[in-house]
XYZ file of C-alpha atoms in Angstrom:
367
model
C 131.651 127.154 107.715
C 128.790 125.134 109.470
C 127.082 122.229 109.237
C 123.805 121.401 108.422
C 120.596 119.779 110.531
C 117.663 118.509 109.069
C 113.697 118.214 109.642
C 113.098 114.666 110.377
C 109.245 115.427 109.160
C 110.260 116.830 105.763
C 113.189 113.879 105.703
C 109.912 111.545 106.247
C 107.900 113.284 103.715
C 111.018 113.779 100.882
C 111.067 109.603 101.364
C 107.360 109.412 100.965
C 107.490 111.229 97.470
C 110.873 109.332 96.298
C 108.342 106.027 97.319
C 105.406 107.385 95.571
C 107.587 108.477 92.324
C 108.880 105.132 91.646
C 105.791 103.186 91.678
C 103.896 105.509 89.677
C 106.812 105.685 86.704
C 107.489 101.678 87.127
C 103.878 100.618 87.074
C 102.684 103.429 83.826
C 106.080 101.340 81.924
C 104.306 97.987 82.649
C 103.835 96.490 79.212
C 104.915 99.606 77.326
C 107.465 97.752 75.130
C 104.975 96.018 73.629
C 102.886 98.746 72.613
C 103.302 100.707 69.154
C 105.458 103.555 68.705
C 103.803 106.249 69.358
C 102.111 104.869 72.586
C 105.018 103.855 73.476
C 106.594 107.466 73.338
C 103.535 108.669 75.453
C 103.628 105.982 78.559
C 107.452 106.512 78.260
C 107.456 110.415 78.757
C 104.764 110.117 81.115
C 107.178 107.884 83.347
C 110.079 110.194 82.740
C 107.346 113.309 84.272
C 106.461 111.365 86.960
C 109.789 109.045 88.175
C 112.072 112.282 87.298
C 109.900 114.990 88.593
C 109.904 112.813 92.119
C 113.405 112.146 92.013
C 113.732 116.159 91.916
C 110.270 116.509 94.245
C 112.496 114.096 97.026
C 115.174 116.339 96.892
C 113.787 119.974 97.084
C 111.632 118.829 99.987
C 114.748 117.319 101.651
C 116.225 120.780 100.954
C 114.014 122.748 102.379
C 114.085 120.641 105.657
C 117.480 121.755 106.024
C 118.637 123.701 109.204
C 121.263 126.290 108.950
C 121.642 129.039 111.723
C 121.007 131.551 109.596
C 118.712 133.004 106.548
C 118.824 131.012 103.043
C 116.198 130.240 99.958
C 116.860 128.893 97.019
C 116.881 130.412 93.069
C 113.457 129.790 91.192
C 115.431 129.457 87.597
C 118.227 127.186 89.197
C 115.871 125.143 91.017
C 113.998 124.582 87.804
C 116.653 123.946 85.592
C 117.640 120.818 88.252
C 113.705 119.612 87.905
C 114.297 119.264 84.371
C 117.656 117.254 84.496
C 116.330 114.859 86.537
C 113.134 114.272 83.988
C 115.591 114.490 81.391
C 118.275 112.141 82.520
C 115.240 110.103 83.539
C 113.669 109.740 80.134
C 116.717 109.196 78.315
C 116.848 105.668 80.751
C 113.674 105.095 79.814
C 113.985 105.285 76.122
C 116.991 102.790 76.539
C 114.881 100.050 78.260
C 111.907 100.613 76.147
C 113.191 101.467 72.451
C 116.328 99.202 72.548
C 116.429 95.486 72.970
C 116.369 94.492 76.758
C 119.756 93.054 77.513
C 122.260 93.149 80.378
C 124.334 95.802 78.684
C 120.790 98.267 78.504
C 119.594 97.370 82.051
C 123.053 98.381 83.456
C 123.695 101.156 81.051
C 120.154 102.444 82.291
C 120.807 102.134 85.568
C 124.482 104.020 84.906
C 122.616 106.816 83.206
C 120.178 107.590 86.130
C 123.078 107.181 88.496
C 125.187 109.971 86.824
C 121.882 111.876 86.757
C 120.728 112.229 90.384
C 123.909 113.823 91.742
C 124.284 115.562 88.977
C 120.459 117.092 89.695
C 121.421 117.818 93.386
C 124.479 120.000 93.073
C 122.561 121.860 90.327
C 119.870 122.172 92.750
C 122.549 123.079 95.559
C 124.379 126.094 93.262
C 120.797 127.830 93.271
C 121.409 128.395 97.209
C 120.821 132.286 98.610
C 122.248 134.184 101.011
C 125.524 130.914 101.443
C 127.603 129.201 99.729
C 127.977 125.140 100.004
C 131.277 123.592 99.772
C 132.091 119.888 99.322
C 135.065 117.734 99.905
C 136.627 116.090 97.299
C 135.621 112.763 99.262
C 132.136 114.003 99.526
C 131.909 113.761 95.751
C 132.759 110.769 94.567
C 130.889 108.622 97.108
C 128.362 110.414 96.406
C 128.301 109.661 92.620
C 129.964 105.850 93.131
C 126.817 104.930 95.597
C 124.085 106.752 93.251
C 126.060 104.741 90.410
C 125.362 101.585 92.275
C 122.481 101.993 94.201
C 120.609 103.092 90.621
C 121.993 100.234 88.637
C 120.378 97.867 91.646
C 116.993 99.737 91.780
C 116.890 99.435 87.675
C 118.006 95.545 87.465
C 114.918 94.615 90.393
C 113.012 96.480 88.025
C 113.709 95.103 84.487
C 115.487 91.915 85.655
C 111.799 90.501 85.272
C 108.517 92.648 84.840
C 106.254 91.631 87.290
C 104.013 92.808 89.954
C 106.857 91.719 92.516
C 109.870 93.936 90.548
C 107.540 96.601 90.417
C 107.440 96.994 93.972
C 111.020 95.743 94.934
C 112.287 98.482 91.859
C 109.775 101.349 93.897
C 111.629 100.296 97.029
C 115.135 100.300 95.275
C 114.893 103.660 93.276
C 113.073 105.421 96.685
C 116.429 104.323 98.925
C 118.711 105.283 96.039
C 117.376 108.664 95.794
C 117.179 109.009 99.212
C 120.719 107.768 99.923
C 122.462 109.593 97.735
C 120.864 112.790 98.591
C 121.969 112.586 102.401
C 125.356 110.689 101.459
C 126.081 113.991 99.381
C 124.971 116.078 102.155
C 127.066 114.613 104.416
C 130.153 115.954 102.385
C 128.944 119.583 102.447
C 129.459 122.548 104.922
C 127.780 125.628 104.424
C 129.288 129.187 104.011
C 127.203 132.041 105.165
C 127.407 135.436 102.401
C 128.418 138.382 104.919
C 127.424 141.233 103.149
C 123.980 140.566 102.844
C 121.086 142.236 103.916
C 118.002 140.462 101.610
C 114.935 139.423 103.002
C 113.772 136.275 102.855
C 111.009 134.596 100.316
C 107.728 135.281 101.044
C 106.725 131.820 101.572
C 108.182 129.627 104.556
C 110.575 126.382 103.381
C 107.913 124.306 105.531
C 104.753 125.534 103.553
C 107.220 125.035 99.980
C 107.652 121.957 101.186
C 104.095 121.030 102.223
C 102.900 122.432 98.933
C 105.786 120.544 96.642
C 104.742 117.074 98.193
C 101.173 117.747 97.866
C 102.104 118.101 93.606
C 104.065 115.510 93.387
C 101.747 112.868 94.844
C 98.080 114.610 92.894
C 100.929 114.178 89.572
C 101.067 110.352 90.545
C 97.478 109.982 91.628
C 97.018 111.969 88.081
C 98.807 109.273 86.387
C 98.053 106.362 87.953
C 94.072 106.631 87.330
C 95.503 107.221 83.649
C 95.089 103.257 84.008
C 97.391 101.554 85.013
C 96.472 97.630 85.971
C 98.489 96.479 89.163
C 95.692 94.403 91.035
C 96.489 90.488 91.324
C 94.441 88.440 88.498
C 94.185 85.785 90.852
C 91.176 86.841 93.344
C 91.571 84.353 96.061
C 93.504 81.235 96.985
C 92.543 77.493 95.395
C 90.387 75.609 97.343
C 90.401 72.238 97.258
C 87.975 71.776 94.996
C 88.665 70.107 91.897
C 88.769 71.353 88.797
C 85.981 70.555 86.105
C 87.070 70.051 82.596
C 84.513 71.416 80.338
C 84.219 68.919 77.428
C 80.415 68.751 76.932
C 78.880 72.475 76.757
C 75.060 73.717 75.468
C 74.802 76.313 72.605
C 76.630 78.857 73.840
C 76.534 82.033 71.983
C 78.794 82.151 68.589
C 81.405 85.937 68.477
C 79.803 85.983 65.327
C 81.111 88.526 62.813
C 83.260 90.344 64.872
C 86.261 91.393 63.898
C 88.816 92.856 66.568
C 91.593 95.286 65.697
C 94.671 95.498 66.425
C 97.950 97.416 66.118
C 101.587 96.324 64.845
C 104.239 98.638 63.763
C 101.785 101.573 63.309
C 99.155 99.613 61.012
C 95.974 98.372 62.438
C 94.737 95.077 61.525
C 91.915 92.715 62.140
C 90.830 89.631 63.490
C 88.348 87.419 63.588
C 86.876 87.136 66.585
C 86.316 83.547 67.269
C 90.079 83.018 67.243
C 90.559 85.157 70.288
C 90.249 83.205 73.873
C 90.525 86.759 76.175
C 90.712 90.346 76.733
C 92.746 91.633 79.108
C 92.088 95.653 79.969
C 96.048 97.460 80.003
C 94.430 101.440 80.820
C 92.372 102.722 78.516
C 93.219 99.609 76.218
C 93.116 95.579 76.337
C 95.480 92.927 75.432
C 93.760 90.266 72.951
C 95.305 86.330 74.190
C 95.227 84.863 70.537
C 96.893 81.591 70.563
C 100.809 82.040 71.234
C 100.780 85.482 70.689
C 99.294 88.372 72.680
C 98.190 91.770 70.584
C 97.723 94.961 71.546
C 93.622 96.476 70.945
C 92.548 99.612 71.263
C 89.262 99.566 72.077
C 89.049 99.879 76.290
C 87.570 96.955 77.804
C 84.414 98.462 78.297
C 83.719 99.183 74.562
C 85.362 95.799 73.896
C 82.200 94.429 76.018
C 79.386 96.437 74.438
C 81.010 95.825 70.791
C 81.096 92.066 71.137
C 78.216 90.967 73.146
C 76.707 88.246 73.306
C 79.236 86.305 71.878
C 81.990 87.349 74.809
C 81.045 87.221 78.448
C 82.499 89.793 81.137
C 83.909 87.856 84.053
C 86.072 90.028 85.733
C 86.719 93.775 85.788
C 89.703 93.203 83.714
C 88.738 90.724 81.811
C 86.414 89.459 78.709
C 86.529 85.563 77.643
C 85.063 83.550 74.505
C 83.301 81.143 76.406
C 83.615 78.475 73.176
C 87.161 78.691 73.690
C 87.268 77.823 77.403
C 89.014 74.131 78.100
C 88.794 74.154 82.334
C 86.556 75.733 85.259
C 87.935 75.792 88.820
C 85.859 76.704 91.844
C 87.631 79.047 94.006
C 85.112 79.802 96.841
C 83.248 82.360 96.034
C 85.203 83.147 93.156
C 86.555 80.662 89.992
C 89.069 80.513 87.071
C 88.829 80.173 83.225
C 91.766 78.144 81.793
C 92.815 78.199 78.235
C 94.752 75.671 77.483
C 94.894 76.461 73.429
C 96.656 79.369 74.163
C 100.420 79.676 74.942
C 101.403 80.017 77.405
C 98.488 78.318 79.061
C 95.753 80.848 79.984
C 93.836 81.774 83.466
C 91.204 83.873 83.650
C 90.255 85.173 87.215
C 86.294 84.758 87.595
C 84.977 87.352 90.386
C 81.956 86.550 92.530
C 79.864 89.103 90.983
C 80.382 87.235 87.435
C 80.096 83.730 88.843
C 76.802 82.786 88.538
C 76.664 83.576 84.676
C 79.860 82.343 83.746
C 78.630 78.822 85.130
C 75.149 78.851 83.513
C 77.412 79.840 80.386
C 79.750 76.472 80.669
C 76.520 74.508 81.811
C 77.903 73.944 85.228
């Protein structure tokens, strides 16, 4: 039996994709729980594709950066079969943090689940080895599965303890070291047994060009899924100033929503609303988030039909964002950029203004 070296550029890449992988499935589940059903179901298995297909993406390019003294590929149908446990095992998680009521007991049962599940993907992937057999010690095992257990449960609860901008990247961190942890933990506990009576070739393609080729997939699937929308960028555009802020109590005519009526979703029905009662839009992808007093709904018109369908009455002030200018209680001057606030709405609303949009928003609020 021998032991094994690795490729510290593939080890490099393999922690590039594991990196890449968890932000792309944590940021496409921002805000998914509070979308209907069958949305929900999409974003969901659209996190599972991307977080468990890197999980498994980390770990075949780690594979093939392993060094053996002597000739070894691995088995197409085994190797798939451990791509689809991981996205399996994955979305099962998933489901459990985004159809079931967050709790302790679903954050840590989560985080148990995908812990089981990446070990469990990487001696799959190991048994599809050619041309040797690997061989692990009983020890080798179980730390193995007790540090994914852990590790996972951590990289879930900085994740879903809260769900802001801040978990999302401490989760990406967490989940990237857990895969990548385990994956050399369990390789640590593994010799290698060459097959004597062999005399196969090898595949035609090199394990560095696999390995070039299965990190160049798994970060275009990310790209593919981030530009699916998915809204990470700070609201706030720059830091106060001193400046103080202006309460608008005294406005001009400004001009009325009118007859608009907004739709919205809840529990598979749409409904409408009128659209003087709403103080914001808020673009989440391809859809927006109407602020309507203590409650915030889920639209599906995209922000950019939201702006054409309910001009003049709503004024575009950000990227991201659409306000009712009637509805607007405070202005802030922020350099060369400002802030809406709502303070009708609970929680209290702010609306980044960006420099671009300035200069109407004040002529708007007669400032």
């Amino acid at each position: 039996m021998v032991d094994a070296g690795h490729d510290y550029r593939l080890v490099l890449a393999s922690l590039a994709v594991a990196m890449m992988a968890g932000f792309t499935g944590l940021s496409l589940t921002r805000g998914a729980s509070k979308l209907p059903a069958g949305r929900r179901k999409v974003v969901v298995s659209m996190s599972a594709a991307a977080l468990g297909g890197g999980i498994w993406s980390m770990h075949f390019v780690a594979m093939l950066g392993l060094q053996l003294p002597f000739l070894f590929y691995y088995d197409a149908l085994i190797t798939l079969i451990s791509a689809l446990v991981a996205i399996l095992i994955t979305g099962i998680a998933l489901l459990l943090l985004h159809f079931v009521p967050r709790s302790k007991a679903s954050i840590t049962g989560a985080g148990v689940i995908i812990g089981i599940g990446i070990p469990v993907m990487h001696y799959i992937g190991m048994s599809g080895m050619e041309l040797c057999r690997p061989v692990y010690t009983p020890a080798g095992l179980v730390l193995a599965f007790a540090a994914s257990i852990l590790l996972s449960m951590a990289a879930v609860w900085l994740a879903y303890g809260e769900r802001g901008r801040r978990n999302i990247l401490l989760g990406t961190a967490g989940f990237g070291l857990a895969v990548f942890s385990v994956h050399f933990l369990a390789m640590a506990g593994t010799s290698f047994l060459p097959l004597r009576d062999v005399t196969a070739a090898g595949p035609a393609m090199g394990n560095e060009s696999l390995a070039l080729l299965v990190t160049l997939s798994a970060f275009l699937i990310s790209a593919a899924f981030l530009l699916t929308g998915v809204t990470f960028a700070p609201e706030k555009a720059a830091e106060p100033s001193p400046v103080p802020t202006v309460e608008v109590s005294s406005r001009p005519a400004l001009p009325l929503p009118g007859d608009a009526r907004i739709p919205y979703e809840r529990e598979n029905r749409i409904f409408f609303l009128d659209g003087a009662q709403v103080a914001a839009l808020r673009a989440e992808g391809h859809y927006t988030i109407l602020h309507h007093r203590s409650e915030k709904l889920f639209c599906p018109w995209s922000i950019s039909d939201a702006e054409k369908r309910l001009a003049p009455g709503f004024l575009r002030v950000h990227r991201s964002y659409l306000i009712n200018p009637r509805l607007v209680t405070g202005f802030e001057r922020l350099k060369d950029t400002g802030l809406c606030f709502f303070d009708g709405v609970e929680p209290p609303l702010r609306v980044p203004v960006s420099r671009s949009h300035l200069k109407a928003v004040r002529e708007a609020l007669g400032l």
